[in-house]
């Protein structure tokens, strides 16, 4: 009877059998064959299934066909199970190293051919670049071994099992295993063979491994080679034709460092690579060499002797249809997009990516923190009891993971830091990993955020620290005790470079205050920047019951436990669309600083190593957003860190329009990641003549009235607006609610330096508590005067004594109809408000007062103000003043969970559109403090948006909704990080909104 081995899933050993030592992922001319493509596949619900499928003659014709690489839960429309999303919690009982018997197990089989001329090979190797989670391998019925470490490479020596001609490989993959306890990253659980499978003929006299360590110092290069090969493989030759290097080593003892007289250095900004080969008579290895020296000097992190600042992203491997299956074309465009948005660094959260991604990082230019495939976050649920990080029984597994990480990728110049993993607590196994890395690679420093006291790492790292806390970390005279540190440990950590390995949690609409974080890297040199969490949403393409496609998140696949939409926390939507926050990031970290100084412009090159010879500086002048002049600035080439004052162009200032000067730094020529003319950095200067808004005209001749009248383009009944510019309309009604953002919904306890009213309670819960989403109105009075109407309303919510008084005054002026709204809250409000605004509802096709049926909806806007993207008080750096237009759909962002979106700040003029027709013109006047309102135009109310969990759940709309906001609450990063900074928090206060309205043309 065939044997079964269900207990093997609880084996904490990293691998067994003919598993070969870790080595580099090399470009070799040794013969190889890809086994990617269709495999026969069978899924079983448990691990206790017979192994007879591994036999050569097993009949698999009744099995399904599945593509390799792939994740089986993303194939067959649910036939093989569904994805599971968790952030911290394990999707199985915490019973290490055991996993449940209900353990989906995939069996794979395929035939492959071994050419006859492979008989001369010294050995045949079967390589798997990524399998989740534990897998066992048989070739021609002979077991080769087993391995775990889902995002790591494993090679099996199958020489004794293969034969020329037809062969059969069988692989058993268990979804859950002991290794699942140390692979609890914040991502989807996606089992299967998801990276390449390759069979390789290793030649006699070949090269087992190569490491070309490089250095750079003041124009000179250095190569410290390490060649792993049998003595019989020598002589070995190193060739770098562009540098005239042809070094031959006759014996292993001859392999020695080389000095290179003149080389260009590699950096993320100037990724200079040299083609190299290392060869024997039997094999040639091709590499691309970049010369650079990484060091920590005091509390500075340096590359090639210059301080580095990370403008980084945490990057998972994620695709809405393929999951973590690598696609090089998509990956290249992904990295090119990063470059276009001024991203210069990647943390490979939280595992090594496909090795080709690092080739692309070398080529395009990124600073890379290469992270090991390790996270045990689920043990946080039990106060870290049983955490493998401090259990000696797991040491071999931990060391195997870091060794496979470093050995595979050690040749990449882009990798400047090794990271032991993420959120795995702390303990002796992590210290042992660090010790191994330090011994193996004496140049690159070791990072691990969980080493709060700095016992075994070289860099002080934190997640989601607040701006005031980072100031205390960065300041030389600070003496405060750091988190989880004694005073002595605090001093030790302050003596190191400091990095935010995660910050600015980009979930939904947010984050805010990116510019305040960026200011810290200029104020405190030991702060070397950070990595936004994270680059992209992980939505999986799914179909709603009505057939509508959407991007699914946790819970959408019926998971028993899940963490909802916490997996949708990227600056890129699942469909590759950049969010406004990514544009904000680009503006905040732009590599050119502009400072206006009278008739001069001070420019500073903030780059690490590139001068500005690749840039042109273009200027243009606009009057009320209309271009009137343009040209190029004459700017000398600035070396990294240099500044220069240049003369501004003569600006023609309009006496009756706002005059704005815009300067763009653009690429002078196309690159591998952007075309000529791509904007790298930009700034604006308001050169307008001083003007003041006309004061409101007070009047005292109000008399009680019935409120039924016409004022120019407006018709009122009982004091309420019913028609405006020939269309049905209701409003203005007070709107204090916004559809809560993911940050608004967070119940974080991290509310220091915050206006949060109740620690552990979300702002959204407090808004609902106070009834801001269900306000009711009582008309207090209606008064009339010549060509004017005045109403006073008391607005409050059921069950609450809190209220807001709203005075609305309509008056017919020579230049149109003016609306002035005074908003005054009662005392007793204790929490922040989401907004202070007024809402107009514009139904489609409603036909009172002879408006024809079927009138086209209000479906777009043109405006003069900030744009083109949405903006909020703590997210304004990407916004510029100008004229913009957009459809009502394009004014909103399709966040995976519907929420507040579409606000445009500092409005001057707005035109509502219906197709090509102009419906209504609105001029927004400043209040007495010089503040300008913003606007939102949407097909749904904030209340409707708040009730939807996915875009397809939003109701069919028959109305457009215009909200004019006197103020909005900031965005913050509270979904996983600090709350809205106090200066951007909206406390209840009295505000005024003044609008002038005229009919469209």
mmCIF file of N, CA and C in Angstrom, residues 509-513 738 741 743-744 870-875 900 968-975 978-981 984:
data_model
loop_
_atom_site.group_PDB
_atom_site.id
_atom_site.type_symbol
_atom_site.label_atom_id
_atom_site.label_comp_id
_atom_site.label_asym_id
_atom_site.label_seq_id
_atom_site.Cartn_x
_atom_site.Cartn_y
_atom_site.Cartn_z
ATOM 1 N N UNK A 509 -7.736 57.135 0.493
ATOM 2 C CA UNK A 509 -7.426 58.545 0.272
ATOM 3 C C UNK A 509 -6.470 59.002 1.357
ATOM 4 N N UNK A 510 -5.230 59.121 1.022
ATOM 5 C CA UNK A 510 -4.176 59.486 1.945
ATOM 6 C C UNK A 510 -2.853 58.992 1.377
ATOM 7 N N UNK A 511 -1.766 59.184 2.092
ATOM 8 C CA UNK A 511 -1.648 59.802 3.416
ATOM 9 C C UNK A 511 -1.486 61.313 3.307
ATOM 10 N N UNK A 512 -1.509 61.958 4.467
ATOM 11 C CA UNK A 512 -1.228 63.376 4.528
ATOM 12 C C UNK A 512 0.129 63.644 5.154
ATOM 13 N N UNK A 513 0.561 64.897 5.056
ATOM 14 C CA UNK A 513 1.780 65.403 5.715
ATOM 15 C C UNK A 513 3.057 64.746 5.210
ATOM 16 N N UNK A 738 -18.302 63.517 5.595
ATOM 17 C CA UNK A 738 -17.688 62.979 4.396
ATOM 18 C C UNK A 738 -17.678 61.466 4.524
ATOM 19 N N UNK A 741 -12.679 58.145 5.101
ATOM 20 C CA UNK A 741 -11.509 57.514 4.507
ATOM 21 C C UNK A 741 -11.085 56.339 5.376
ATOM 22 N N UNK A 743 -8.308 56.126 6.794
ATOM 23 C CA UNK A 743 -7.691 56.740 7.967
ATOM 24 C C UNK A 743 -8.752 57.205 8.956
ATOM 25 N N UNK A 744 -9.856 57.766 8.456
ATOM 26 C CA UNK A 744 -10.939 58.192 9.338
ATOM 27 C C UNK A 744 -11.529 57.017 10.103
ATOM 28 N N UNK A 870 -7.178 65.684 -6.872
ATOM 29 C CA UNK A 870 -7.820 66.041 -5.619
ATOM 30 C C UNK A 870 -6.765 66.494 -4.613
ATOM 31 N N UNK A 871 -7.176 67.356 -3.693
ATOM 32 C CA UNK A 871 -6.232 67.904 -2.719
ATOM 33 C C UNK A 871 -6.956 68.174 -1.412
ATOM 34 N N UNK A 872 -6.175 68.104 -0.335
ATOM 35 C CA UNK A 872 -6.693 68.265 1.023
ATOM 36 C C UNK A 872 -5.685 69.080 1.825
ATOM 37 N N UNK A 873 -6.051 69.551 3.018
ATOM 38 C CA UNK A 873 -5.173 70.498 3.726
ATOM 39 C C UNK A 873 -3.754 70.012 3.932
ATOM 40 N N UNK A 874 -3.562 68.706 4.152
ATOM 41 C CA UNK A 874 -2.217 68.179 4.370
ATOM 42 C C UNK A 874 -1.699 67.417 3.157
ATOM 43 N N UNK A 875 -2.283 67.696 1.997
ATOM 44 C CA UNK A 875 -1.834 67.052 0.756
ATOM 45 C C UNK A 875 -2.076 68.019 -0.398
ATOM 46 N N UNK A 900 -14.328 59.212 0.827
ATOM 47 C CA UNK A 900 -14.161 60.603 0.430
ATOM 48 C C UNK A 900 -13.138 60.715 -0.693
ATOM 49 N N UNK A 968 -11.991 71.442 5.010
ATOM 50 C CA UNK A 968 -11.966 69.985 5.101
ATOM 51 C C UNK A 968 -10.945 69.584 6.145
ATOM 52 N N UNK A 969 -11.241 68.490 6.852
ATOM 53 C CA UNK A 969 -10.281 67.853 7.752
ATOM 54 C C UNK A 969 -9.155 67.244 6.924
ATOM 55 N N UNK A 970 -7.959 67.165 7.495
ATOM 56 C CA UNK A 970 -6.833 66.569 6.796
ATOM 57 C C UNK A 970 -6.990 65.075 6.610
ATOM 58 N N UNK A 971 -5.992 64.461 5.995
ATOM 59 C CA UNK A 971 -6.022 63.039 5.684
ATOM 60 C C UNK A 971 -5.265 62.198 6.708
ATOM 61 N N UNK A 972 -4.049 62.619 7.080
ATOM 62 C CA UNK A 972 -3.254 61.855 8.029
ATOM 63 C C UNK A 972 -2.876 60.493 7.497
ATOM 64 N N UNK A 973 -2.494 59.617 8.428
ATOM 65 C CA UNK A 973 -2.037 58.268 8.070
ATOM 66 C C UNK A 973 -2.500 57.272 9.127
ATOM 67 N N UNK A 974 -3.665 57.559 9.734
ATOM 68 C CA UNK A 974 -4.060 56.860 10.944
ATOM 69 C C UNK A 974 -4.459 55.403 10.721
ATOM 70 N N UNK A 975 -4.706 54.986 9.488
ATOM 71 C CA UNK A 975 -5.016 53.576 9.264
ATOM 72 C C UNK A 975 -3.893 52.685 9.768
ATOM 73 N N UNK A 978 0.419 57.803 12.248
ATOM 74 C CA UNK A 978 -0.030 58.987 12.970
ATOM 75 C C UNK A 978 -1.337 59.558 12.433
ATOM 76 N N UNK A 979 -2.040 60.228 13.331
ATOM 77 C CA UNK A 979 -3.287 60.906 13.001
ATOM 78 C C UNK A 979 -2.976 62.186 12.229
ATOM 79 N N UNK A 980 -4.032 62.879 11.819
ATOM 80 C CA UNK A 980 -3.878 64.179 11.164
ATOM 81 C C UNK A 980 -3.126 65.120 12.098
ATOM 82 N N UNK A 981 -2.126 65.795 11.555
ATOM 83 C CA UNK A 981 -1.363 66.750 12.353
ATOM 84 C C UNK A 981 -2.276 67.876 12.836
ATOM 85 N N UNK A 984 -3.673 70.654 10.670
ATOM 86 C CA UNK A 984 -4.581 70.297 9.581
ATOM 87 C C UNK A 984 -5.879 69.666 10.092
#
